[in-house]
Amino acid sequence: MDKKQHPYIPTLVDELSRGEIGRRDFLRKATLLGVSAAAAYSLAGIPSPARAAPAGDMPKGGNLRIGMRCMEIKDPHAVDFAERSNVVRQVCEYLTFTDSRNITHPYLLEKWEVSEDLKTWTLHVRKDVKWRKGRSLTADDVVWNLKRVCDPAVGSSMLGLFTGYLVQEYETGEKDDKGNPKKSSKLWADNAIEKVDDYTVRLNAFAPQIAVPEHLFHYPMFILDPQENGAFGPGANGTGPFELTEYTVGKGAKYKARPDYWGTGPYLDTFEYVDLGDNPGAGIAAMASKQVDGLSEADAVQVNAMKNFPHVAVHKVETTQTVVARMHPDAGPFKDKRVRQAMRYAIDREKVIQTSLLGAGTPAEDHHVAPSHPEYAVLPKYGRDITKAKKLLAEAGYPNGFEFDMVTRPDPIWELNTAQVLAQQFADIGVKINLKALPSAQYWEVWTSVPFSLTAWGHRPLAIMTLSLAYRSNAAWNESHYSNPEFDQLLTQAEGILDPKERSKVMAKIEAIMQDDGPIVQPFWRVFSTVMDKKVKGFELHPSQYIFAHQYAVAV
């Protein structure tokens, strides 16, 4: 065995040979522990998956236009929607890359190594990467970026992921308006993020963490040029394949290819996003008229309208993408967990799936852990129970129900449809929901602050990632304001367990807490889909809704 190979690798090989784990689980675990994808496939005794067409076979030149909302980007390290990250992603890149099969690879890194106790991660930076403005990427750049996202003032959701192993909370000595101690976050030690040499960075954690490589591919974990101090716009420096030349909120973004890009591609001369607005019919019309060559997302209604267009190809992928009707547990009737439980019992999940997704989904279980997640634990299923829901409301002091506003957005249309179906079902237990469909630009400003709203959540390869981002106390994306010390403690414990079977034992407790005390109603897991013109080559739909324009080409 390689002296630097993690000692758990032989155990994985044995488990695979005995049939105790599948090939995909083996590949995911082995690559997370620092084994290259090629070596992992070899150890598994299976051929590597077919790669995209060789660069010499791809058409060169031309322009590609993709319809996508273009929002304000205040700071790439604080982006909170896939659309925002897609704008930055063509210019700035990640240390790692998680592919459509949920296998994580080095990207700006050459490789990584991890200690047996999962507390020390050594990151080796590639030596052939150049910033567009000419200088080499170094460990100093990586350290600056990793430390910057740990600064609470930046507002990055990376804090939610790093809390529990690199970042710790502390009391500031001040009180909030309710008299509770105010808290902030900081790196747990001065050497938590350490430069070893010009091309090596070491993460020294205080607790074990298995998902570090996947954390480094999270939306906002871009490697930015420190000299620009987090600024982003036309002309921004990056290691990526394109230069942003124009960006107008609500209108679009334009890029030109970088001729000296260090990686594969780009094949296009230029690339652009076209903002088609909130009306889902605009995407259909734009594809029909060939105003755009593809959409970043197309729901089931749009796909049905476009699937017979002779020039259109439909792309679909199974994901852990979902939507949650989330409640602030410190607001109005939602303060009583029996009300939150009643809201969950009010839902007929199959009816929601058929009505809002036209069947393109599977039922969820109100704990935000998907059956496809390796740590998923099977709990007893429950369905709609109006009698039980009304009884819970009465016990909580609402025998006649109550009235409340629910904020949503009109685009994509499946979100608004879902909100409407949920409101109808809540009415059956006496809860009158007033839907407030805000224009997208307004919705994005208040999505974490309103007490009751519908929010779409993107795909994550591990449940511990989603739970850390969405429900860990004080996390930047904790839109529900949920805070449960037992949940936090169990989540930190789960993050340090390598074996998914053992991790699922802890996850069962977490899932049970979410169903009993949690802040969400989660109706389904969604099949993600989009459309592209058949002239677009090299496109593969990523479950995270990420766009990688350097991989695409257009046939003349």
mmCIF file with all atom_site columns, N, CA, C and O in Angstrom, residues 168-209:
data_model
loop_
_atom_site.group_PDB
_atom_site.id
_atom_site.type_symbol
_atom_site.label_atom_id
_atom_site.label_alt_id
_atom_site.label_comp_id
_atom_site.label_asym_id
_atom_site.label_entity_id
_atom_site.label_seq_id
_atom_site.pdbx_PDB_ins_code
_atom_site.Cartn_x
_atom_site.Cartn_y
_atom_site.Cartn_z
_atom_site.occupancy
_atom_site.B_iso_or_equiv
_atom_site.pdbx_formal_charge
_atom_site.auth_seq_id
_atom_site.auth_comp_id
_atom_site.auth_asym_id
_atom_site.auth_atom_id
_atom_site.pdbx_PDB_model_num
ATOM 1   N N  . GLN A 1 168 ? -15.295 27.736 14.903 1.00 0.00 ? 168 GLN A N  1
ATOM 2   C CA . GLN A 1 168 ? -16.043 27.580 16.144 1.00 0.00 ? 168 GLN A CA 1
ATOM 3   C C  . GLN A 1 168 ? -16.796 28.869 16.458 1.00 0.00 ? 168 GLN A C  1
ATOM 4   O O  . GLN A 1 168 ? -16.348 29.963 16.120 1.00 0.00 ? 168 GLN A O  1
ATOM 5   N N  . GLU A 1 169 ? -17.942 28.706 17.106 1.00 0.00 ? 169 GLU A N  1
ATOM 6   C CA . GLU A 1 169 ? -18.695 29.861 17.576 1.00 0.00 ? 169 GLU A CA 1
ATOM 7   C C  . GLU A 1 169 ? -18.162 30.322 18.924 1.00 0.00 ? 169 GLU A C  1
ATOM 8   O O  . GLU A 1 169 ? -17.613 29.527 19.691 1.00 0.00 ? 169 GLU A O  1
ATOM 9   N N  . TYR A 1 170 ? -18.350 31.603 19.211 1.00 0.00 ? 170 TYR A N  1
ATOM 10  C CA . TYR A 1 170 ? -17.974 32.140 20.516 1.00 0.00 ? 170 TYR A CA 1
ATOM 11  C C  . TYR A 1 170 ? -18.930 33.272 20.863 1.00 0.00 ? 170 TYR A C  1
ATOM 12  O O  . TYR A 1 170 ? -19.547 33.884 19.981 1.00 0.00 ? 170 TYR A O  1
ATOM 13  N N  . GLU A 1 171 ? -19.098 33.535 22.129 1.00 0.00 ? 171 GLU A N  1
ATOM 14  C CA . GLU A 1 171 ? -19.941 34.637 22.581 1.00 0.00 ? 171 GLU A CA 1
ATOM 15  C C  . GLU A 1 171 ? -19.154 35.938 22.522 1.00 0.00 ? 171 GLU A C  1
ATOM 16  O O  . GLU A 1 171 ? -18.014 36.000 22.983 1.00 0.00 ? 171 GLU A O  1
ATOM 17  N N  . THR A 1 172 ? -19.787 36.969 21.966 1.00 0.00 ? 172 THR A N  1
ATOM 18  C CA . THR A 1 172 ? -19.093 38.243 21.757 1.00 0.00 ? 172 THR A CA 1
ATOM 19  C C  . THR A 1 172 ? -19.049 39.099 23.016 1.00 0.00 ? 172 THR A C  1
ATOM 20  O O  . THR A 1 172 ? -18.315 40.088 23.067 1.00 0.00 ? 172 THR A O  1
ATOM 21  N N  . GLY A 1 173 ? -19.849 38.738 24.027 1.00 0.00 ? 173 GLY A N  1
ATOM 22  C CA . GLY A 1 173 ? -19.949 39.565 25.229 1.00 0.00 ? 173 GLY A CA 1
ATOM 23  C C  . GLY A 1 173 ? -21.089 40.564 25.155 1.00 0.00 ? 173 GLY A C  1
ATOM 24  O O  . GLY A 1 173 ? -21.375 41.267 26.132 1.00 0.00 ? 173 GLY A O  1
ATOM 25  N N  . GLU A 1 174 ? -21.775 40.627 24.003 1.00 0.00 ? 174 GLU A N  1
ATOM 26  C CA . GLU A 1 174 ? -22.917 41.511 23.837 1.00 0.00 ? 174 GLU A CA 1
ATOM 27  C C  . GLU A 1 174 ? -24.213 40.705 23.937 1.00 0.00 ? 174 GLU A C  1
ATOM 28  O O  . GLU A 1 174 ? -24.203 39.484 23.858 1.00 0.00 ? 174 GLU A O  1
ATOM 29  N N  . LYS A 1 175 ? -25.331 41.429 24.106 1.00 0.00 ? 175 LYS A N  1
ATOM 30  C CA . LYS A 1 175 ? -26.643 40.794 24.195 1.00 0.00 ? 175 LYS A CA 1
ATOM 31  C C  . LYS A 1 175 ? -27.514 41.267 23.029 1.00 0.00 ? 175 LYS A C  1
ATOM 32  O O  . LYS A 1 175 ? -27.382 42.411 22.566 1.00 0.00 ? 175 LYS A O  1
ATOM 33  N N  . ASP A 1 176 ? -28.425 40.377 22.577 1.00 0.00 ? 176 ASP A N  1
ATOM 34  C CA . ASP A 1 176 ? -29.375 40.803 21.569 1.00 0.00 ? 176 ASP A CA 1
ATOM 35  C C  . ASP A 1 176 ? -30.571 41.466 22.229 1.00 0.00 ? 176 ASP A C  1
ATOM 36  O O  . ASP A 1 176 ? -30.594 41.642 23.458 1.00 0.00 ? 176 ASP A O  1
ATOM 37  N N  . ASP A 1 177 ? -31.592 41.855 21.427 1.00 0.00 ? 177 ASP A N  1
ATOM 38  C CA . ASP A 1 177 ? -32.717 42.596 21.990 1.00 0.00 ? 177 ASP A CA 1
ATOM 39  C C  . ASP A 1 177 ? -33.581 41.756 22.936 1.00 0.00 ? 177 ASP A C  1
ATOM 40  O O  . ASP A 1 177 ? -34.438 42.283 23.650 1.00 0.00 ? 177 ASP A O  1
ATOM 41  N N  . LYS A 1 178 ? -33.358 40.421 22.933 1.00 0.00 ? 178 LYS A N  1
ATOM 42  C CA . LYS A 1 178 ? -34.085 39.544 23.854 1.00 0.00 ? 178 LYS A CA 1
ATOM 43  C C  . LYS A 1 178 ? -33.249 39.184 25.083 1.00 0.00 ? 178 LYS A C  1
ATOM 44  O O  . LYS A 1 178 ? -33.672 38.389 25.924 1.00 0.00 ? 178 LYS A O  1
ATOM 45  N N  . GLY A 1 179 ? -32.035 39.756 25.158 1.00 0.00 ? 179 GLY A N  1
ATOM 46  C CA . GLY A 1 179 ? -31.174 39.493 26.295 1.00 0.00 ? 179 GLY A CA 1
ATOM 47  C C  . GLY A 1 179 ? -30.309 38.260 26.170 1.00 0.00 ? 179 GLY A C  1
ATOM 48  O O  . GLY A 1 179 ? -29.604 37.889 27.109 1.00 0.00 ? 179 GLY A O  1
ATOM 49  N N  . ASN A 1 180 ? -30.347 37.623 25.004 1.00 0.00 ? 180 ASN A N  1
ATOM 50  C CA . ASN A 1 180 ? -29.529 36.432 24.789 1.00 0.00 ? 180 ASN A CA 1
ATOM 51  C C  . ASN A 1 180 ? -28.128 36.818 24.342 1.00 0.00 ? 180 ASN A C  1
ATOM 52  O O  . ASN A 1 180 ? -27.946 37.838 23.656 1.00 0.00 ? 180 ASN A O  1
ATOM 53  N N  . PRO A 1 181 ? -27.114 36.025 24.709 1.00 0.00 ? 181 PRO A N  1
ATOM 54  C CA . PRO A 1 181 ? -25.748 36.356 24.280 1.00 0.00 ? 181 PRO A CA 1
ATOM 55  C C  . PRO A 1 181 ? -25.618 36.323 22.759 1.00 0.00 ? 181 PRO A C  1
ATOM 56  O O  . PRO A 1 181 ? -26.120 35.409 22.106 1.00 0.00 ? 181 PRO A O  1
ATOM 57  N N  . LYS A 1 182 ? -24.970 37.354 22.207 1.00 0.00 ? 182 LYS A N  1
ATOM 58  C CA . LYS A 1 182 ? -24.690 37.368 20.775 1.00 0.00 ? 182 LYS A CA 1
ATOM 59  C C  . LYS A 1 182 ? -23.496 36.455 20.489 1.00 0.00 ? 182 LYS A C  1
ATOM 60  O O  . LYS A 1 182 ? -22.556 36.396 21.284 1.00 0.00 ? 182 LYS A O  1
ATOM 61  N N  . LYS A 1 183 ? -23.546 35.775 19.342 1.00 0.00 ? 183 LYS A N  1
ATOM 62  C CA . LYS A 1 183 ? -22.472 34.868 18.973 1.00 0.00 ? 183 LYS A CA 1
ATOM 63  C C  . LYS A 1 183 ? -21.877 35.265 17.629 1.00 0.00 ? 183 LYS A C  1
ATOM 64  O O  . LYS A 1 183 ? -22.533 35.866 16.790 1.00 0.00 ? 183 LYS A O  1
ATOM 65  N N  . SER A 1 184 ? -20.631 34.925 17.461 1.00 0.00 ? 184 SER A N  1
ATOM 66  C CA . SER A 1 184 ? -19.958 35.090 16.180 1.00 0.00 ? 184 SER A CA 1
ATOM 67  C C  . SER A 1 184 ? -19.113 33.840 15.943 1.00 0.00 ? 184 SER A C  1
ATOM 68  O O  . SER A 1 184 ? -19.167 32.874 16.720 1.00 0.00 ? 184 SER A O  1
ATOM 69  N N  . SER A 1 185 ? -18.335 33.839 14.857 1.00 0.00 ? 185 SER A N  1
ATOM 70  C CA . SER A 1 185 ? -17.534 32.665 14.494 1.00 0.00 ? 185 SER A CA 1
ATOM 71  C C  . SER A 1 185 ? -16.119 33.080 14.170 1.00 0.00 ? 185 SER A C  1
ATOM 72  O O  . SER A 1 185 ? -15.862 34.210 13.741 1.00 0.00 ? 185 SER A O  1
ATOM 73  N N  . LYS A 1 186 ? -15.183 32.159 14.373 1.00 0.00 ? 186 LYS A N  1
ATOM 74  C CA . LYS A 1 186 ? -13.792 32.391 14.018 1.00 0.00 ? 186 LYS A CA 1
ATOM 75  C C  . LYS A 1 186 ? -13.106 31.049 13.824 1.00 0.00 ? 186 LYS A C  1
ATOM 76  O O  . LYS A 1 186 ? -13.589 30.005 14.274 1.00 0.00 ? 186 LYS A O  1
ATOM 77  N N  . LEU A 1 187 ? -11.969 31.065 13.122 1.00 0.00 ? 187 LEU A N  1
ATOM 78  C CA . LEU A 1 187 ? -11.158 29.856 12.994 1.00 0.00 ? 187 LEU A CA 1
ATOM 79  C C  . LEU A 1 187 ? -10.753 29.392 14.385 1.00 0.00 ? 187 LEU A C  1
ATOM 80  O O  . LEU A 1 187 ? -10.411 30.195 15.250 1.00 0.00 ? 187 LEU A O  1
ATOM 81  N N  . TRP A 1 188 ? -10.765 28.098 14.564 1.00 0.00 ? 188 TRP A N  1
ATOM 82  C CA . TRP A 1 188 ? -10.550 27.573 15.923 1.00 0.00 ? 188 TRP A CA 1
ATOM 83  C C  . TRP A 1 188 ? -9.109  27.735 16.389 1.00 0.00 ? 188 TRP A C  1
ATOM 84  O O  . TRP A 1 188 ? -8.837  27.752 17.592 1.00 0.00 ? 188 TRP A O  1
ATOM 85  N N  . ALA A 1 189 ? -8.166  27.866 15.433 1.00 0.00 ? 189 ALA A N  1
ATOM 86  C CA . ALA A 1 189 ? -6.749  28.033 15.789 1.00 0.00 ? 189 ALA A CA 1
ATOM 87  C C  . ALA A 1 189 ? -6.052  28.836 14.699 1.00 0.00 ? 189 ALA A C  1
ATOM 88  O O  . ALA A 1 189 ? -6.517  28.889 13.550 1.00 0.00 ? 189 ALA A O  1
ATOM 89  N N  . ASP A 1 190 ? -4.926  29.457 15.056 1.00 0.00 ? 190 ASP A N  1
ATOM 90  C CA . ASP A 1 190 ? -4.194  30.272 14.085 1.00 0.00 ? 190 ASP A CA 1
ATOM 91  C C  . ASP A 1 190 ? -3.703  29.445 12.901 1.00 0.00 ? 190 ASP A C  1
ATOM 92  O O  . ASP A 1 190 ? -3.559  29.957 11.788 1.00 0.00 ? 190 ASP A O  1
ATOM 93  N N  . ASN A 1 191 ? -3.415  28.171 13.137 1.00 0.00 ? 191 ASN A N  1
ATOM 94  C CA . ASN A 1 191 ? -2.901  27.320 12.058 1.00 0.00 ? 191 ASN A CA 1
ATOM 95  C C  . ASN A 1 191 ? -3.979  26.403 11.483 1.00 0.00 ? 191 ASN A C  1
ATOM 96  O O  . ASN A 1 191 ? -3.672  25.392 10.864 1.00 0.00 ? 191 ASN A O  1
ATOM 97  N N  . ALA A 1 192 ? -5.253  26.758 11.692 1.00 0.00 ? 192 ALA A N  1
ATOM 98  C CA . ALA A 1 192 ? -6.335  25.927 11.145 1.00 0.00 ? 192 ALA A CA 1
ATOM 99  C C  . ALA A 1 192 ? -6.211  25.808 9.629  1.00 0.00 ? 192 ALA A C  1
ATOM 100 O O  . ALA A 1 192 ? -6.459  24.742 9.049  1.00 0.00 ? 192 ALA A O  1
ATOM 101 N N  . ILE A 1 193 ? -5.838  26.917 8.975  1.00 0.00 ? 193 ILE A N  1
ATOM 102 C CA . ILE A 1 193 ? -5.567  26.920 7.533  1.00 0.00 ? 193 ILE A CA 1
ATOM 103 C C  . ILE A 1 193 ? -4.119  27.349 7.366  1.00 0.00 ? 193 ILE A C  1
ATOM 104 O O  . ILE A 1 193 ? -3.766  28.500 7.615  1.00 0.00 ? 193 ILE A O  1
ATOM 105 N N  . GLU A 1 194 ? -3.273  26.415 6.960  1.00 0.00 ? 194 GLU A N  1
ATOM 106 C CA . GLU A 1 194 ? -1.820  26.603 7.041  1.00 0.00 ? 194 GLU A CA 1
ATOM 107 C C  . GLU A 1 194 ? -1.155  26.479 5.671  1.00 0.00 ? 194 GLU A C  1
ATOM 108 O O  . GLU A 1 194 ? -1.405  25.524 4.929  1.00 0.00 ? 194 GLU A O  1
ATOM 109 N N  . LYS A 1 195 ? -0.319  27.456 5.344  1.00 0.00 ? 195 LYS A N  1
ATOM 110 C CA . LYS A 1 195 ? 0.516   27.343 4.151  1.00 0.00 ? 195 LYS A CA 1
ATOM 111 C C  . LYS A 1 195 ? 1.752   26.516 4.501  1.00 0.00 ? 195 LYS A C  1
ATOM 112 O O  . LYS A 1 195 ? 2.515   26.876 5.395  1.00 0.00 ? 195 LYS A O  1
ATOM 113 N N  . VAL A 1 196 ? 1.947   25.399 3.781  1.00 0.00 ? 196 VAL A N  1
ATOM 114 C CA . VAL A 1 196 ? 3.098   24.529 4.014  1.00 0.00 ? 196 VAL A CA 1
ATOM 115 C C  . VAL A 1 196 ? 4.265   24.971 3.145  1.00 0.00 ? 196 VAL A C  1
ATOM 116 O O  . VAL A 1 196 ? 5.401   25.103 3.604  1.00 0.00 ? 196 VAL A O  1
ATOM 117 N N  . ASP A 1 197 ? 3.989   25.187 1.862  1.00 0.00 ? 197 ASP A N  1
ATOM 118 C CA . ASP A 1 197 ? 4.970   25.741 0.931  1.00 0.00 ? 197 ASP A CA 1
ATOM 119 C C  . ASP A 1 197 ? 4.193   26.437 -0.181 1.00 0.00 ? 197 ASP A C  1
ATOM 120 O O  . ASP A 1 197 ? 2.973   26.609 -0.073 1.00 0.00 ? 197 ASP A O  1
ATOM 121 N N  . ASP A 1 198 ? 4.873   26.832 -1.253 1.00 0.00 ? 198 ASP A N  1
ATOM 122 C CA . ASP A 1 198 ? 4.219   27.643 -2.280 1.00 0.00 ? 198 ASP A CA 1
ATOM 123 C C  . ASP A 1 198 ? 3.067   26.936 -2.981 1.00 0.00 ? 198 ASP A C  1
ATOM 124 O O  . ASP A 1 198 ? 2.203   27.592 -3.588 1.00 0.00 ? 198 ASP A O  1
ATOM 125 N N  . TYR A 1 199 ? 3.032   25.606 -2.900 1.00 0.00 ? 199 TYR A N  1
ATOM 126 C CA . TYR A 1 199 ? 1.971   24.874 -3.590 1.00 0.00 ? 199 TYR A CA 1
ATOM 127 C C  . TYR A 1 199 ? 1.294   23.837 -2.690 1.00 0.00 ? 199 TYR A C  1
ATOM 128 O O  . TYR A 1 199 ? 0.663   22.899 -3.178 1.00 0.00 ? 199 TYR A O  1
ATOM 129 N N  . THR A 1 200 ? 1.379   24.029 -1.396 1.00 0.00 ? 200 THR A N  1
ATOM 130 C CA . THR A 1 200 ? 0.760   23.080 -0.463 1.00 0.00 ? 200 THR A CA 1
ATOM 131 C C  . THR A 1 200 ? 0.063   23.829 0.660  1.00 0.00 ? 200 THR A C  1
ATOM 132 O O  . THR A 1 200 ? 0.635   24.735 1.264  1.00 0.00 ? 200 THR A O  1
ATOM 133 N N  . VAL A 1 201 ? -1.181  23.437 0.935  1.00 0.00 ? 201 VAL A N  1
ATOM 134 C CA . VAL A 1 201 ? -1.977  24.016 2.014  1.00 0.00 ? 201 VAL A CA 1
ATOM 135 C C  . VAL A 1 201 ? -2.460  22.871 2.903  1.00 0.00 ? 201 VAL A C  1
ATOM 136 O O  . VAL A 1 201 ? -2.833  21.805 2.412  1.00 0.00 ? 201 VAL A O  1
ATOM 137 N N  . ARG A 1 202 ? -2.455  23.103 4.197  1.00 0.00 ? 202 ARG A N  1
ATOM 138 C CA . ARG A 1 202 ? -2.912  22.066 5.117  1.00 0.00 ? 202 ARG A CA 1
ATOM 139 C C  . ARG A 1 202 ? -4.066  22.613 5.957  1.00 0.00 ? 202 ARG A C  1
ATOM 140 O O  . ARG A 1 202 ? -3.997  23.720 6.485  1.00 0.00 ? 202 ARG A O  1
ATOM 141 N N  . LEU A 1 203 ? -5.127  21.812 6.048  1.00 0.00 ? 203 LEU A N  1
ATOM 142 C CA . LEU A 1 203 ? -6.246  22.125 6.922  1.00 0.00 ? 203 LEU A CA 1
ATOM 143 C C  . LEU A 1 203 ? -6.088  21.298 8.195  1.00 0.00 ? 203 LEU A C  1
ATOM 144 O O  . LEU A 1 203 ? -6.068  20.065 8.135  1.00 0.00 ? 203 LEU A O  1
ATOM 145 N N  . ASN A 1 204 ? -5.950  21.974 9.318  1.00 0.00 ? 204 ASN A N  1
ATOM 146 C CA . ASN A 1 204 ? -5.788  21.312 10.615 1.00 0.00 ? 204 ASN A CA 1
ATOM 147 C C  . ASN A 1 204 ? -7.089  21.480 11.400 1.00 0.00 ? 204 ASN A C  1
ATOM 148 O O  . ASN A 1 204 ? -7.346  22.542 11.975 1.00 0.00 ? 204 ASN A O  1
ATOM 149 N N  . ALA A 1 205 ? -7.917  20.456 11.393 1.00 0.00 ? 205 ALA A N  1
ATOM 150 C CA . ALA A 1 205 ? -9.241  20.536 11.992 1.00 0.00 ? 205 ALA A CA 1
ATOM 151 C C  . ALA A 1 205 ? -9.225  20.081 13.442 1.00 0.00 ? 205 ALA A C  1
ATOM 152 O O  . ALA A 1 205 ? -8.355  19.301 13.855 1.00 0.00 ? 205 ALA A O  1
ATOM 153 N N  . PHE A 1 206 ? -10.201 20.537 14.216 1.00 0.00 ? 206 PHE A N  1
ATOM 154 C CA . PHE A 1 206 ? -10.303 20.102 15.609 1.00 0.00 ? 206 PHE A CA 1
ATOM 155 C C  . PHE A 1 206 ? -11.224 18.889 15.738 1.00 0.00 ? 206 PHE A C  1
ATOM 156 O O  . PHE A 1 206 ? -11.302 18.288 16.810 1.00 0.00 ? 206 PHE A O  1
ATOM 157 N N  . ALA A 1 207 ? -11.903 18.527 14.647 1.00 0.00 ? 207 ALA A N  1
ATOM 158 C CA . ALA A 1 207 ? -12.792 17.368 14.662 1.00 0.00 ? 207 ALA A CA 1
ATOM 159 C C  . ALA A 1 207 ? -12.712 16.693 13.297 1.00 0.00 ? 207 ALA A C  1
ATOM 160 O O  . ALA A 1 207 ? -12.378 17.341 12.295 1.00 0.00 ? 207 ALA A O  1
ATOM 161 N N  . PRO A 1 208 ? -12.985 15.405 13.213 1.00 0.00 ? 208 PRO A N  1
ATOM 162 C CA . PRO A 1 208 ? -12.925 14.718 11.921 1.00 0.00 ? 208 PRO A CA 1
ATOM 163 C C  . PRO A 1 208 ? -14.026 15.191 10.982 1.00 0.00 ? 208 PRO A C  1
ATOM 164 O O  . PRO A 1 208 ? -15.118 15.554 11.403 1.00 0.00 ? 208 PRO A O  1
ATOM 165 N N  . GLN A 1 209 ? -13.711 15.200 9.693  1.00 0.00 ? 209 GLN A N  1
ATOM 166 C CA . GLN A 1 209 ? -14.666 15.626 8.670  1.00 0.00 ? 209 GLN A CA 1
ATOM 167 C C  . GLN A 1 209 ? -14.379 14.851 7.387  1.00 0.00 ? 209 GLN A C  1
ATOM 168 O O  . GLN A 1 209 ? -13.273 14.899 6.853  1.00 0.00 ? 209 GLN A O  1
#
